[in-house]
Amino acid sequence: MSLALLAAFTVAECSPLREAGQAVPGNALATDGVQSSGTVGTEHARVGEIWYFALPVPNNTSSTPIAITKVSVLHIPAGIKVLGYGAYDLNDTEGLPLPAKEGETYTPDFARLKNYATKPLKVPAGKGGDIFYLAKMRITAPPKETVRECRFEYEQGGRTYVQTLDCELELKVAE
């Protein structure tokens, strides 16, 4: 191998795999919690209904504060359409509505509550918070799979990170 080819290979191998501004894998968020242990859902859903799915509550286990800038659910099966995401205070919703059907008696009226997703959510070092994120979804056809994998993008120490947490929602359409 020529010296020039070896030098080019070495430089390429040591170069960062990401461009400036792109997220790298992070590990500041706790990977355990209510939403990471099992599947939530219902066997009595209907096509056309709107359901809310609470993502894992952000708990910063690192020694540096973070600012969550974006959330999403990675695996959305055919038959489910995500209508949007929001961030709400647990105190305003009287707890965490894991799966909640729009219009039900105990489902919070999210349209009337303060949505904290309009700016980055700061989570102090070593702390969780009272704010949680949720996905608003419409059932467009009977889904054959579950909704799963919740992705958080956050800034910490001047860098952007991305971390995927376990979460799973099953909406079975009643026959």
Short mmCIF file of C-alpha atoms in Angstrom, two decimals:
data_model
loop_
_atom_site.label_atom_id
_atom_site.label_comp_id
_atom_site.label_asym_id
_atom_site.label_seq_id
_atom_site.Cartn_x
_atom_site.Cartn_y
_atom_site.Cartn_z
CA MET A 1 0.00 0.00 0.00
CA SER A 2 1.42 3.38 -0.95
CA LEU A 3 2.15 5.91 1.77
CA ALA A 4 -0.39 8.41 0.29
CA LEU A 5 -3.15 5.78 0.25
CA LEU A 6 -2.34 4.76 3.82
CA ALA A 7 -2.43 8.42 4.94
CA ALA A 8 -5.80 8.99 3.23
CA PHE A 9 -7.25 5.87 4.87
CA THR A 10 -5.99 6.93 8.31
CA VAL A 11 -7.44 10.45 8.01
CA ALA A 12 -10.82 9.10 6.84
CA GLU A 13 -10.88 6.58 9.67
CA CYS A 14 -10.23 9.25 12.33
CA SER A 15 -12.65 11.86 10.95
CA PRO A 16 -15.88 12.36 12.89
CA LEU A 17 -18.80 10.37 11.51
CA ARG A 18 -21.16 13.27 11.95
CA GLU A 19 -21.23 16.75 10.51
CA ALA A 20 -21.49 19.82 12.73
CA GLY A 21 -25.00 20.21 14.17
CA GLN A 22 -26.04 16.58 13.79
CA ALA A 23 -26.95 14.56 16.85
CA VAL A 24 -24.75 11.82 18.28
CA PRO A 25 -25.96 8.97 20.52
CA GLY A 26 -26.56 10.10 24.10
CA ASN A 27 -27.16 8.41 27.44
CA ALA A 28 -28.30 11.17 29.82
CA LEU A 29 -31.90 9.93 30.07
CA ALA A 30 -32.90 7.08 32.37
CA THR A 31 -33.78 3.94 30.45
CA ASP A 32 -36.01 2.46 33.14
CA GLY A 33 -39.43 3.61 34.23
CA VAL A 34 -43.15 2.97 33.89
CA GLN A 35 -43.24 3.19 30.10
CA SER A 36 -40.17 1.00 29.55
CA SER A 37 -41.61 -2.11 31.18
CA GLY A 38 -44.28 -3.67 29.04
CA THR A 39 -46.93 -2.65 26.56
CA VAL A 40 -49.85 -0.32 27.24
CA GLY A 41 -52.95 -0.14 25.10
CA THR A 42 -56.45 -1.37 24.50
CA GLU A 43 -58.28 -4.11 22.65
CA HIS A 44 -61.35 -1.93 22.12
CA ALA A 45 -60.13 0.79 19.76
CA ARG A 46 -62.04 1.86 16.66
CA VAL A 47 -60.97 3.27 13.32
CA GLY A 48 -61.26 7.06 13.39
CA GLU A 49 -60.56 7.43 17.12
CA ILE A 50 -57.85 9.70 18.43
CA TRP A 51 -55.55 8.34 21.14
CA TYR A 52 -52.86 10.01 23.24
CA PHE A 53 -49.71 8.07 24.10
CA ALA A 54 -47.42 9.36 26.89
CA LEU A 55 -43.73 8.98 26.13
CA PRO A 56 -41.31 8.15 28.96
CA VAL A 57 -41.04 11.01 31.46
CA PRO A 58 -37.58 12.56 30.96
CA ASN A 59 -35.28 11.78 33.88
CA ASN A 60 -31.77 13.20 33.52
CA THR A 61 -29.36 10.78 35.20
CA SER A 62 -26.24 12.70 34.15
CA SER A 63 -24.31 15.33 36.09
CA THR A 64 -25.02 18.04 33.48
CA PRO A 65 -28.36 19.70 32.65
CA ILE A 66 -30.03 18.94 29.33
CA ALA A 67 -32.52 20.78 27.12
CA ILE A 68 -34.88 18.51 25.16
CA THR A 69 -35.45 20.00 21.72
CA LYS A 70 -37.46 17.31 19.91
CA VAL A 71 -39.32 14.06 20.56
CA SER A 72 -40.81 11.47 18.24
CA VAL A 73 -42.02 7.91 18.08
CA LEU A 74 -39.83 5.96 15.66
CA HIS A 75 -42.01 2.99 14.74
CA ILE A 76 -45.47 4.02 13.58
CA PRO A 77 -47.26 1.07 11.95
CA ALA A 78 -49.63 1.33 9.01
CA GLY A 79 -53.07 2.22 10.34
CA ILE A 80 -51.78 4.87 12.75
CA LYS A 81 -51.19 8.52 11.86
CA VAL A 82 -49.35 10.82 14.26
CA LEU A 83 -51.18 14.15 14.41
CA GLY A 84 -48.61 15.88 16.59
CA TYR A 85 -46.64 15.97 19.82
CA GLY A 86 -47.06 18.00 22.98
CA ALA A 87 -45.53 18.43 26.43
CA TYR A 88 -47.72 18.79 29.52
CA ASP A 89 -47.39 19.14 33.28
CA LEU A 90 -48.26 16.02 35.29
CA ASN A 91 -50.03 18.24 37.84
CA ASP A 92 -52.34 19.66 35.15
CA THR A 93 -53.27 16.18 33.90
CA GLU A 94 -53.62 14.60 37.37
CA GLY A 95 -51.01 11.99 36.53
CA LEU A 96 -49.57 10.29 33.49
CA PRO A 97 -52.21 9.32 30.89
CA LEU A 98 -50.35 6.33 29.38
CA PRO A 99 -52.93 5.60 26.70
CA ALA A 100 -55.92 7.92 26.71
CA LYS A 101 -58.77 8.20 24.23
CA GLU A 102 -59.88 11.67 23.19
CA GLY A 103 -63.23 12.69 24.63
CA GLU A 104 -63.27 10.16 27.48
CA THR A 105 -64.28 11.36 30.94
CA TYR A 106 -60.81 10.98 32.46
CA THR A 107 -58.80 12.11 29.42
CA PRO A 108 -57.34 15.58 29.94
CA ASP A 109 -58.46 18.28 27.51
CA PHE A 110 -55.00 18.85 26.07
CA ALA A 111 -56.21 21.67 23.81
CA ARG A 112 -56.95 23.75 26.93
CA LEU A 113 -53.73 22.93 28.80
CA LYS A 114 -50.41 24.73 28.51
CA ASN A 115 -48.23 22.99 25.93
CA TYR A 116 -44.59 23.17 27.06
CA ALA A 117 -43.28 21.85 23.71
CA THR A 118 -43.06 25.37 22.25
CA LYS A 119 -39.50 25.74 23.55
CA PRO A 120 -36.73 23.38 24.72
CA LEU A 121 -37.55 21.63 28.00
CA LYS A 122 -34.74 22.02 30.52
CA VAL A 123 -34.13 19.05 32.82
CA PRO A 124 -31.63 19.67 35.64
CA ALA A 125 -28.73 17.30 36.29
CA GLY A 126 -29.73 14.26 38.30
CA LYS A 127 -33.44 15.13 38.21
CA GLY A 128 -36.68 14.16 36.59
CA GLY A 129 -39.46 16.55 36.01
CA ASP A 130 -43.17 17.13 36.08
CA ILE A 131 -43.37 17.60 32.31
CA PHE A 132 -44.05 14.67 30.01
CA TYR A 133 -44.38 14.39 26.23
CA LEU A 134 -47.16 12.69 24.36
CA ALA A 135 -48.06 11.75 20.82
CA LYS A 136 -51.54 12.42 19.46
CA MET A 137 -52.55 9.65 17.03
CA ARG A 138 -55.53 8.79 14.85
CA ILE A 139 -56.40 5.20 13.95
CA THR A 140 -56.88 5.15 10.17
CA ALA A 141 -57.08 1.35 9.73
CA PRO A 142 -56.64 -1.66 12.02
CA PRO A 143 -52.92 -1.60 12.93
CA LYS A 144 -51.08 -4.92 12.63
CA GLU A 145 -48.16 -3.88 14.85
CA THR A 146 -47.46 -1.80 17.93
CA VAL A 147 -46.29 1.80 18.15
CA ARG A 148 -42.83 1.72 19.72
CA GLU A 149 -39.44 3.33 20.37
CA CYS A 150 -39.48 6.89 21.69
CA ARG A 151 -36.71 9.18 20.47
CA PHE A 152 -35.49 12.23 22.37
CA GLU A 153 -33.13 14.86 20.96
CA TYR A 154 -31.44 17.10 23.50
CA GLU A 155 -28.62 19.55 23.92
CA GLN A 156 -26.04 19.12 26.64
CA GLY A 157 -22.78 20.97 27.07
CA GLY A 158 -23.03 22.58 23.64
CA ARG A 159 -23.60 19.32 21.75
CA THR A 160 -26.73 17.73 20.34
CA TYR A 161 -27.57 14.17 21.34
CA VAL A 162 -30.23 11.65 20.41
CA GLN A 163 -31.41 8.81 22.63
CA THR A 164 -34.04 6.16 21.97
CA LEU A 165 -36.01 4.81 24.94
CA ASP A 166 -38.25 1.77 25.13
CA CYS A 167 -41.96 2.48 24.91
CA GLU A 168 -44.80 0.52 23.35
CA LEU A 169 -48.47 1.09 22.61
CA GLU A 170 -50.85 -1.48 21.19
CA LEU A 171 -54.18 -0.32 19.76
CA LYS A 172 -56.26 -3.30 18.70
CA VAL A 173 -59.37 -2.49 16.72
CA ALA A 174 -62.41 -4.33 18.02
CA GLU A 175 -64.13 -6.50 15.43
#
